[in-house]
PDB file of C-alpha atoms in Angstrom:
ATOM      1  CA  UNK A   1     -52.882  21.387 -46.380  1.00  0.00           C
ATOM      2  CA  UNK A   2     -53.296  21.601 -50.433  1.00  0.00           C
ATOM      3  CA  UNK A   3     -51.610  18.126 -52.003  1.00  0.00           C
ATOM      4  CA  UNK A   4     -50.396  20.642 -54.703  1.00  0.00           C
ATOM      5  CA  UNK A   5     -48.162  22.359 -52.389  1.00  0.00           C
ATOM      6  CA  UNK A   6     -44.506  22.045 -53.617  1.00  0.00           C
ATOM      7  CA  UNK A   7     -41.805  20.156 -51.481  1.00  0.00           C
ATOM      8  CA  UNK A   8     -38.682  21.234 -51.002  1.00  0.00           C
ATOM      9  CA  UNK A   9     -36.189  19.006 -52.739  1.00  0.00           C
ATOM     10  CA  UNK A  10     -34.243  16.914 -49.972  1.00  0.00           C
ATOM     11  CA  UNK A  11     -30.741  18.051 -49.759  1.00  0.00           C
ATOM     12  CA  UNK A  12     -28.025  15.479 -51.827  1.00  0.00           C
ATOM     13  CA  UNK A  13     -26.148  13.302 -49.219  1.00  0.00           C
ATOM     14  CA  UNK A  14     -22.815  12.732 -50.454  1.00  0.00           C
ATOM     15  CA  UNK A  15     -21.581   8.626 -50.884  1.00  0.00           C
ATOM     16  CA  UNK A  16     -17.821   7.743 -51.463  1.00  0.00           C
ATOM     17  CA  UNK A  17     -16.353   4.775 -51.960  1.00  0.00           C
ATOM     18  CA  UNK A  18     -12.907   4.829 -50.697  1.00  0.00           C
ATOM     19  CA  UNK A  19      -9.949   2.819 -52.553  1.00  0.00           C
ATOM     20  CA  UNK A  20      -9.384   4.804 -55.300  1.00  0.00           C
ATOM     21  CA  UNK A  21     -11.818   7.346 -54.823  1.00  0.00           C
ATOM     22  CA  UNK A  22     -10.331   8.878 -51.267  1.00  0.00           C
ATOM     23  CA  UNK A  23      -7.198   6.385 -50.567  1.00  0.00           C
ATOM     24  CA  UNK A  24      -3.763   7.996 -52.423  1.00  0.00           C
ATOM     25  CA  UNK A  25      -3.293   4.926 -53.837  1.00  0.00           C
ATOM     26  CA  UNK A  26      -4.383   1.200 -54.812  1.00  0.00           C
ATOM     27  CA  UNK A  27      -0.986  -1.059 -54.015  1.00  0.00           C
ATOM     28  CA  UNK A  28       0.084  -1.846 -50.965  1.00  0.00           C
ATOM     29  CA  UNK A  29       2.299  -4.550 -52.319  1.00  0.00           C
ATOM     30  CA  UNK A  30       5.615  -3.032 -51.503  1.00  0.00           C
ATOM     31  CA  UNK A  31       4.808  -2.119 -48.141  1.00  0.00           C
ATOM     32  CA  UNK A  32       3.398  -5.225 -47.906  1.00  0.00           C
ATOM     33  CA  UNK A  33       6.516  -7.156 -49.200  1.00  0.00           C
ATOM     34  CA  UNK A  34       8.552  -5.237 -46.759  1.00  0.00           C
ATOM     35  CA  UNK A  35       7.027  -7.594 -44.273  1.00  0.00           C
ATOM     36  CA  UNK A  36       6.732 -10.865 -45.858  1.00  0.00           C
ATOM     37  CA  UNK A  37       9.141 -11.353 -48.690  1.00  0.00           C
ATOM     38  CA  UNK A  38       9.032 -13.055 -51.707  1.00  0.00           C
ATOM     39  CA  UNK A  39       8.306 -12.845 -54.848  1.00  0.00           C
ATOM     40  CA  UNK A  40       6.393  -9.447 -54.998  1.00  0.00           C
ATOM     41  CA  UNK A  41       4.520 -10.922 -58.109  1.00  0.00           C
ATOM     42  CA  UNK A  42       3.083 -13.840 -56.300  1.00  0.00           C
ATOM     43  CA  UNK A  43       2.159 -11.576 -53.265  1.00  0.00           C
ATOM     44  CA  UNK A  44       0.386  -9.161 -55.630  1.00  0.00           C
ATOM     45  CA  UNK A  45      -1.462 -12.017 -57.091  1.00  0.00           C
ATOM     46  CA  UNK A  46      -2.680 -13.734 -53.773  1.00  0.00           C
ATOM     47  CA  UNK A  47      -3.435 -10.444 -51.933  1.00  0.00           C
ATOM     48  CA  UNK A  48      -6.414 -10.027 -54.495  1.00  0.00           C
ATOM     49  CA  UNK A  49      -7.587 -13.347 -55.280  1.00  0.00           C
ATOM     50  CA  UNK A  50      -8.041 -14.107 -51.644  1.00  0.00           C
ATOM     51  CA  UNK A  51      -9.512 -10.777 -51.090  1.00  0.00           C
ATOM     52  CA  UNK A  52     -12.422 -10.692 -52.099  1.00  0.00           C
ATOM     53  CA  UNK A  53     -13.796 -13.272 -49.429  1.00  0.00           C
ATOM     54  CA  UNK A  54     -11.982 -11.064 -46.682  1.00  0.00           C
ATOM     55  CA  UNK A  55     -13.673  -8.217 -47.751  1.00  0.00           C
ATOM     56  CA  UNK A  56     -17.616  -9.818 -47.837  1.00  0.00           C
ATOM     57  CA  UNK A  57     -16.312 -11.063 -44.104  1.00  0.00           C
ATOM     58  CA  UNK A  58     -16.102 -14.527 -45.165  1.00  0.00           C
ATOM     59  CA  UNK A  59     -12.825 -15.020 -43.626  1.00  0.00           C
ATOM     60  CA  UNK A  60     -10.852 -14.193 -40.775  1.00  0.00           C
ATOM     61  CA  UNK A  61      -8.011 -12.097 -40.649  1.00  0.00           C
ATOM     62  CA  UNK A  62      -5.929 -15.088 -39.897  1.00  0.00           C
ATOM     63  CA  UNK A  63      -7.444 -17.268 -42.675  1.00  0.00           C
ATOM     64  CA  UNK A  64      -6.506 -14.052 -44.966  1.00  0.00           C
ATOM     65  CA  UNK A  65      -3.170 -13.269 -43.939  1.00  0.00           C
ATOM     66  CA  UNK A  66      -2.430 -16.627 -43.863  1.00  0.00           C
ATOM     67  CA  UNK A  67      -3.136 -17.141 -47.286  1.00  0.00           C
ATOM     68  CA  UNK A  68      -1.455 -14.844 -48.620  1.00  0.00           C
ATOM     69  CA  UNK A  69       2.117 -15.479 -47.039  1.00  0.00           C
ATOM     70  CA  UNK A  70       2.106 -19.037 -47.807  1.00  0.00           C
ATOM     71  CA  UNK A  71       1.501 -18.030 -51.132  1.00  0.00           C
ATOM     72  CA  UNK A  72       5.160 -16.403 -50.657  1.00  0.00           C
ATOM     73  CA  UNK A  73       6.467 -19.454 -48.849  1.00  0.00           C
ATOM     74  CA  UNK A  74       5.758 -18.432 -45.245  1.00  0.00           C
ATOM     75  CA  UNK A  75       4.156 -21.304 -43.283  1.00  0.00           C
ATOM     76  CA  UNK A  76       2.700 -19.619 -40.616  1.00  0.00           C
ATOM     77  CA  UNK A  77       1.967 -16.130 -38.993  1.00  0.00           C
ATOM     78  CA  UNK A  78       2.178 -15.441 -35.294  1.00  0.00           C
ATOM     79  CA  UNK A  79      -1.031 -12.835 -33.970  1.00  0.00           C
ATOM     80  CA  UNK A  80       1.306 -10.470 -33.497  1.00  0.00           C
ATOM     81  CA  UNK A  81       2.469 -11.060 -37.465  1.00  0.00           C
ATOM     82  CA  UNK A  82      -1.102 -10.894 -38.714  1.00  0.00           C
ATOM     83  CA  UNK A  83      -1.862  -7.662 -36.772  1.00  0.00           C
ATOM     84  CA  UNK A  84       1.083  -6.240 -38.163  1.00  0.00           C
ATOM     85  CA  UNK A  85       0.263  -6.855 -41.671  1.00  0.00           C
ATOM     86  CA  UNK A  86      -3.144  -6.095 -41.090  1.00  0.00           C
ATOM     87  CA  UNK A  87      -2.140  -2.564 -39.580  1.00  0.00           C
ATOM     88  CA  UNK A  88       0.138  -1.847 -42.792  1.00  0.00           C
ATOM     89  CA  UNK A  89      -2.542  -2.374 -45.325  1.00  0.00           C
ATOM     90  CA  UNK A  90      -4.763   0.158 -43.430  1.00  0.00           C
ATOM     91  CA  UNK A  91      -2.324   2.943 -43.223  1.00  0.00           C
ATOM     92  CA  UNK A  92      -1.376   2.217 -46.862  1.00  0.00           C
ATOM     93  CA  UNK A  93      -4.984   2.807 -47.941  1.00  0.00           C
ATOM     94  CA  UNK A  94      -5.679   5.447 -44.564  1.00  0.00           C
ATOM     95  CA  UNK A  95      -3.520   7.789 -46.898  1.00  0.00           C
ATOM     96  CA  UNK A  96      -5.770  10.159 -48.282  1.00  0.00           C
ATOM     97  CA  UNK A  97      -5.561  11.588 -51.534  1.00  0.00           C
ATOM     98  CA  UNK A  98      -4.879  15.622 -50.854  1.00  0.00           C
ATOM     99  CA  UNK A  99      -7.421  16.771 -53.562  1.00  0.00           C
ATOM    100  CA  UNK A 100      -9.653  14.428 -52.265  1.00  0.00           C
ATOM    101  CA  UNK A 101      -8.805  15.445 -48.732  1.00  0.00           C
ATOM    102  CA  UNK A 102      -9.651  18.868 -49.555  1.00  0.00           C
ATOM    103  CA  UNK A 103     -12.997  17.996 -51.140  1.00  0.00           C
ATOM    104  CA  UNK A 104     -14.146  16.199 -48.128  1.00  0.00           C
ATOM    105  CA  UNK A 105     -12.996  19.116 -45.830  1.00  0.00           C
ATOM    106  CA  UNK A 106     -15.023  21.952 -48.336  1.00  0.00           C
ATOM    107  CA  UNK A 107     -18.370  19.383 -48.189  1.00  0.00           C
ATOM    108  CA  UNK A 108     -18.254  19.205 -44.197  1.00  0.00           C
ATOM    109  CA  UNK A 109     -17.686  22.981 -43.891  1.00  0.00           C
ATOM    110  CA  UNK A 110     -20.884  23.134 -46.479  1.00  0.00           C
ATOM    111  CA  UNK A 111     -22.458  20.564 -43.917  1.00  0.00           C
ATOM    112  CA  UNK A 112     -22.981  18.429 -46.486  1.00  0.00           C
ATOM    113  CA  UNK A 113     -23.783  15.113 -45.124  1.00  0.00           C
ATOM    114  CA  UNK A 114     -21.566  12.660 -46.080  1.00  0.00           C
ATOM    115  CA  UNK A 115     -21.211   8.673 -46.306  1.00  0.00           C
ATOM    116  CA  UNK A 116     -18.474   6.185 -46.886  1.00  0.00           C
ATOM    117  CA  UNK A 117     -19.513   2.875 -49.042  1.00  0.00           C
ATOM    118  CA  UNK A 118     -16.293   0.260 -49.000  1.00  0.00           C
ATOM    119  CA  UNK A 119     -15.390  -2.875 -50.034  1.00  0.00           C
ATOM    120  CA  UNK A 120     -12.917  -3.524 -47.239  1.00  0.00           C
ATOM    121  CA  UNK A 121     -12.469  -5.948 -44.019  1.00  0.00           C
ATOM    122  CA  UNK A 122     -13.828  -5.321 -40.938  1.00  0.00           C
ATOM    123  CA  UNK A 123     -10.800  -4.569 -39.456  1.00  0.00           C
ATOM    124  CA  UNK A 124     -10.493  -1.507 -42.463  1.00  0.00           C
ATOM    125  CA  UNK A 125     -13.721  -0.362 -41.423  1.00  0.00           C
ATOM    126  CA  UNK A 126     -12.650   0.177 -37.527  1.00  0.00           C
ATOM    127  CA  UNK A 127      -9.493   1.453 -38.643  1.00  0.00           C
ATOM    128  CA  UNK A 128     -11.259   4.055 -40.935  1.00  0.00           C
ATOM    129  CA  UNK A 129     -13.745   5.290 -38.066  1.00  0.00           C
ATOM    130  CA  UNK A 130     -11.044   6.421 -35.846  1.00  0.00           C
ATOM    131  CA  UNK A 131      -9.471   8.984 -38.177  1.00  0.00           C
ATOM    132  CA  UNK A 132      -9.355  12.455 -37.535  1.00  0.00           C
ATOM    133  CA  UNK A 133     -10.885  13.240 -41.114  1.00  0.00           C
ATOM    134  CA  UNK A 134     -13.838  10.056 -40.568  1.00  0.00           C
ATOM    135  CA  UNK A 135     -15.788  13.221 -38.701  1.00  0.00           C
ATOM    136  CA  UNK A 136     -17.192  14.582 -41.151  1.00  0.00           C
ATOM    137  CA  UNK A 137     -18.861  11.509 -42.016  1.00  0.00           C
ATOM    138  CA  UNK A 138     -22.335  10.257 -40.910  1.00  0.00           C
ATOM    139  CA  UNK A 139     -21.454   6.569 -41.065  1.00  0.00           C
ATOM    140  CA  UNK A 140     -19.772   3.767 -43.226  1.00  0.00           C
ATOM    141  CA  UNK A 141     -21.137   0.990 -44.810  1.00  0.00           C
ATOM    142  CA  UNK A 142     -18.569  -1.546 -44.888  1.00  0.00           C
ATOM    143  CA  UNK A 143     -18.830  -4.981 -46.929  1.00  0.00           C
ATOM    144  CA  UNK A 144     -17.615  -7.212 -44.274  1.00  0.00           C
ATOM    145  CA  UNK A 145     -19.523  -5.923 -41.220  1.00  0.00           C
ATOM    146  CA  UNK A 146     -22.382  -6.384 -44.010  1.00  0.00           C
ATOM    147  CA  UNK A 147     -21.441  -9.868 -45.497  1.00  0.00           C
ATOM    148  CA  UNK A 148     -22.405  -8.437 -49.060  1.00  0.00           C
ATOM    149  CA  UNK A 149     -20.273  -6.789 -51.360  1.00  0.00           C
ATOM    150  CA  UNK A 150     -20.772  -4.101 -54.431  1.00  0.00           C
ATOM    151  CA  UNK A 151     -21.892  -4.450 -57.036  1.00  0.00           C
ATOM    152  CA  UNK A 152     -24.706  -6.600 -55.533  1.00  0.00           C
ATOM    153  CA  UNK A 153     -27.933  -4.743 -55.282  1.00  0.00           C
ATOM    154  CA  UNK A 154     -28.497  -5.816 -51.211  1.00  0.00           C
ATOM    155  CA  UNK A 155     -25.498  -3.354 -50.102  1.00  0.00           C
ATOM    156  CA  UNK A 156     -27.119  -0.001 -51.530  1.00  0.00           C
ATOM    157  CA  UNK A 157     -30.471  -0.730 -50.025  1.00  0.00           C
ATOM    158  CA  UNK A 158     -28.526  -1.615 -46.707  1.00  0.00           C
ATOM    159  CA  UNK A 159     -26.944   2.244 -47.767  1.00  0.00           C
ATOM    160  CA  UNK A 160     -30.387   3.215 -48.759  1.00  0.00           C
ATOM    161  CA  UNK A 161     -32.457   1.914 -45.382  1.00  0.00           C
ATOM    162  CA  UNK A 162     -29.728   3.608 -43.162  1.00  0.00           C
ATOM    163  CA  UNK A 163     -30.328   6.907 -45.102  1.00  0.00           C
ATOM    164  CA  UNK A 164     -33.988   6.333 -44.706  1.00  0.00           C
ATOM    165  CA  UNK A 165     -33.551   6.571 -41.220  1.00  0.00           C
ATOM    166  CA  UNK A 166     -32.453   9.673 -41.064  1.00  0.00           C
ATOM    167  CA  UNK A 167     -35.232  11.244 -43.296  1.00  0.00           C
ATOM    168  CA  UNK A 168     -38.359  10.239 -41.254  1.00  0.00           C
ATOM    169  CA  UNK A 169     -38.137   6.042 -42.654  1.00  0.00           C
ATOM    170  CA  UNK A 170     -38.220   7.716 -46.532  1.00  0.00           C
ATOM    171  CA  UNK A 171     -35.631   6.120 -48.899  1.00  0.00           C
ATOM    172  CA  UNK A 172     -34.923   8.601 -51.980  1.00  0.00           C
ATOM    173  CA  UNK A 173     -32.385   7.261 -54.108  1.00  0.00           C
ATOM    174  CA  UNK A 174     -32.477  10.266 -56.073  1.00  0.00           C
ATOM    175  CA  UNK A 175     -30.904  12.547 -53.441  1.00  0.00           C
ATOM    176  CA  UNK A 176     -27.738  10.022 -53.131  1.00  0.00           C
ATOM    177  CA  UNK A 177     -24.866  11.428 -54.891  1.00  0.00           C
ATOM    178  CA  UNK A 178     -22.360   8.642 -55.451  1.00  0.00           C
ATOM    179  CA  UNK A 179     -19.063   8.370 -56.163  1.00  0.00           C
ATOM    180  CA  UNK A 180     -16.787   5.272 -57.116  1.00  0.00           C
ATOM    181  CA  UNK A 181     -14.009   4.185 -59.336  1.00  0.00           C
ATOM    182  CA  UNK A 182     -15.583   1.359 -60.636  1.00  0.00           C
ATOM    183  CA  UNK A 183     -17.937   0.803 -63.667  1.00  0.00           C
ATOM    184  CA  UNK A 184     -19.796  -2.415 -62.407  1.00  0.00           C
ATOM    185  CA  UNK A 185     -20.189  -0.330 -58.940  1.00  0.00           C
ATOM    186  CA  UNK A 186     -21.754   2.729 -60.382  1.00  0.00           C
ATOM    187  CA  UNK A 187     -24.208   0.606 -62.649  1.00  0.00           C
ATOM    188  CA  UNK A 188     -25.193  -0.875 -60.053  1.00  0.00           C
ATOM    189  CA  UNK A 189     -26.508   2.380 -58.256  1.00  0.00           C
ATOM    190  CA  UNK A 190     -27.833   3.852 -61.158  1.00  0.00           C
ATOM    191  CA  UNK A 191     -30.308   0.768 -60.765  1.00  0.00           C
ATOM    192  CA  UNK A 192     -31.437   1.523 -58.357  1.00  0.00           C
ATOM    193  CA  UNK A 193     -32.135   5.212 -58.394  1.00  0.00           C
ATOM    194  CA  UNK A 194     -28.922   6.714 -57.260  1.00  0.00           C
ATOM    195  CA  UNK A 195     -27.127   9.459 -59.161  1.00  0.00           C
ATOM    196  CA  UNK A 196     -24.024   7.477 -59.232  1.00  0.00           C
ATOM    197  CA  UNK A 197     -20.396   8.715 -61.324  1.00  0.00           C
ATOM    198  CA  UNK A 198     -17.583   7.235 -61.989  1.00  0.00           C
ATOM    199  CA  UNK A 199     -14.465   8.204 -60.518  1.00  0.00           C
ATOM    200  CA  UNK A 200     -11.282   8.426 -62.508  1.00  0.00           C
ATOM    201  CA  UNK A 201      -8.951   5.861 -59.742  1.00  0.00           C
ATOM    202  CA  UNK A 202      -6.817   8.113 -57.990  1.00  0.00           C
ATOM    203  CA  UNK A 203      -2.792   7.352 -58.624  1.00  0.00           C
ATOM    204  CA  UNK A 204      -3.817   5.314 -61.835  1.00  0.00           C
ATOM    205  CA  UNK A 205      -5.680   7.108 -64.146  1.00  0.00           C
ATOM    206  CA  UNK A 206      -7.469  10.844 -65.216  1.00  0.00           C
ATOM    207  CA  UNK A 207     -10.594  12.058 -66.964  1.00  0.00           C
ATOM    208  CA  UNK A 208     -11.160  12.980 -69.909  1.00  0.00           C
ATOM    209  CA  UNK A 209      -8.711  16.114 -70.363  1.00  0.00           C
ATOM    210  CA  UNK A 210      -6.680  15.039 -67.522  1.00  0.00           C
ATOM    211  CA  UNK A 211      -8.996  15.742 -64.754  1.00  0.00           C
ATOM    212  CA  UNK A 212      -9.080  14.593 -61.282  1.00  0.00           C
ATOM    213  CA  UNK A 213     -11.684  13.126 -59.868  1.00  0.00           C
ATOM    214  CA  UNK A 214     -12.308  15.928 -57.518  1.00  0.00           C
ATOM    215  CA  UNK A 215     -12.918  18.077 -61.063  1.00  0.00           C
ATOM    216  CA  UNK A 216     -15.414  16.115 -61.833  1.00  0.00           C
ATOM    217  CA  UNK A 217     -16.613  15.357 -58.381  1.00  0.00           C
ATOM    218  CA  UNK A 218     -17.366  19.474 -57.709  1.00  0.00           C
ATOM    219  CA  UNK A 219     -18.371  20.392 -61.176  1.00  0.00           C
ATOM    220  CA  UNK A 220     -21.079  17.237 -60.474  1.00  0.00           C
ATOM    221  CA  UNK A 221     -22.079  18.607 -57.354  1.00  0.00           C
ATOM    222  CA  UNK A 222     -22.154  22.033 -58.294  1.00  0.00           C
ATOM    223  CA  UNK A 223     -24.767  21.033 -60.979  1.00  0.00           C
ATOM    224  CA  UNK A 224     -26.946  19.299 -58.314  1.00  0.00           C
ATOM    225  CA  UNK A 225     -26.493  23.201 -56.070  1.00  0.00           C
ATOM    226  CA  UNK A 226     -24.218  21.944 -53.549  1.00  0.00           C
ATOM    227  CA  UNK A 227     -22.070  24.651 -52.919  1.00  0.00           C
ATOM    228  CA  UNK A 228     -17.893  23.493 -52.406  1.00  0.00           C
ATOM    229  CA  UNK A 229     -15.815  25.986 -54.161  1.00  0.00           C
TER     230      UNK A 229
END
C-alpha cells in the first residue's frame, strides 16, 4: 500500500458542555429557595462557592446540601431533604433549551456522534443518562465521576482517550468539535488540539448580532461539512 495514499478525514464528533450550552437556563435559585428559605441572596451565594468541590466529587451530596442550607439558617437536612433538593437542581438544569433541543435532534438524525463534557455532580451525571434525549449521545464525561474539573488539561485527555477508543486507540483532537459557554473552558481545548467555540450562555446572553448559540453552533459545523439544516 503507497504511504502517499490519501486518508479520509475522520468524521467531527460533536462535544457539548451542558449548563448553558444545552440546559434552558443557569439559576436554580428560586426553585431552590422554594425548598429551603431564606435569604435568596445568601442561597445564591453558597450554592456556588460550595460548588465547585461538589462538582470535582470532592464532597458528598450531604456535605453539599448541607452547606448550603445552613448558609440560610437550616441546621440540618434529613436524606429524604437532600434527595429532594438534589432532584430539583437536576430538573432545573434537565430543561433543555428548545433550539438547542432541536440541534441535538438534527445531529443524531445526521448520525453525528455526539458527547456531553460537564462540570456537574455525580448525581447530575446519572440523572442526565436517563433522559429520553441522552440517546443520541455516545457517553458523558462528568467532572465528579472524574475528580477533575475544566479547564484543567487532565479532563479533555480523559475526553480525548475515551474517543480514542472508539477510533482503533487513535486520539485526534482535531476531529473534536467543541462547544461551551465559557472562555477559560474553550482555551483550554484549543490547547490541546480541539476545535473548541464559545457558546453565547443560553438565557443570559447572544452573539454578536443577536445570535443563538445554535446559529453559530450550525453555521460552525456546516463549515467543518457536517450536514444539520
Amino acid at each position: 500500500m503507497s504511504r502517499n495514499r490519501r486518508r479520509t478525514p475522520p468524521s467531527p464528533t460533536v462535544v457539548f458542555d451542558f449548563g448553558g450550552v444545552l440546559s434552558a437556563g443557569h439559576d436554580p435559585v428560586p426553585d431552590l429557595h422554594e425548598l429551603l428559605g431564606g435569604d435568596p441572596a445568601v442561597l445564591a451565594e453558597a450554592l456556588w462557592a460550595h460548588r465547585p468541590a461538589y462538582d470535582e466529587g470532592r464532597t458528598s451530596p450531604a456535605e453539599y446540601w448541607g452547606a448550603v442550607a445552613a448558609a440560610v439558617g437550616v441546621d440540618s437536612l434529613t436524606a429524604a431533604e437532600i434527595e429532594e433538593l438534589q432532584d430539583a437542581d437536576n430538573r432545573y438544569f434537565l430543561r433543555l433549551d428548545p433550539a438547542s433541543r432541536e440541534l441535538i435532534h438534527d445531529l443524531a438524525r445526521a448520525r453525528v456522534r455526539l458527547v456531553l463534557l460537564s462540570n456537574a455532580s455525580a448525581s447530575f451525571g446519572e440523572a442526565v443518562r436517563r433522559t429520553d434525549w441522552f440517546e443520541a449521545f455516545s457517553f458523558a464525561v462528568i467532572s465528579a465521576e472524574e475528580k477533575v474539573m475544566k479547564p484543567d488539561a487532565e479532563i479533555y485527555r480523559i475526553l480525548l482517550d475515551a474517543l480514542a477508543h472508539e477510533t482503533g486507540g487513535v486520539s485526534i483532537p482535531s476531529a473534536v468539535v467543541f462547544f461551551d459557554d465559557r472562555a477559560d473552558n474553550v482555551e483550554a481545548a484549543r490547547a490541546l488540539g480541539l476545535h473548541a467555540h464559545r457558546w453565547p450562555r443560553n438565557g443570559e446572553e447572544t452573539g454578536e448580532g443577536g445570535e443563538h448559540g445554535t446559529v453559530i453552533a450550525r453555521r460552525i459545523l456546516a463549515e467543518r461539512g457536517v450536514l444539520v439544516d
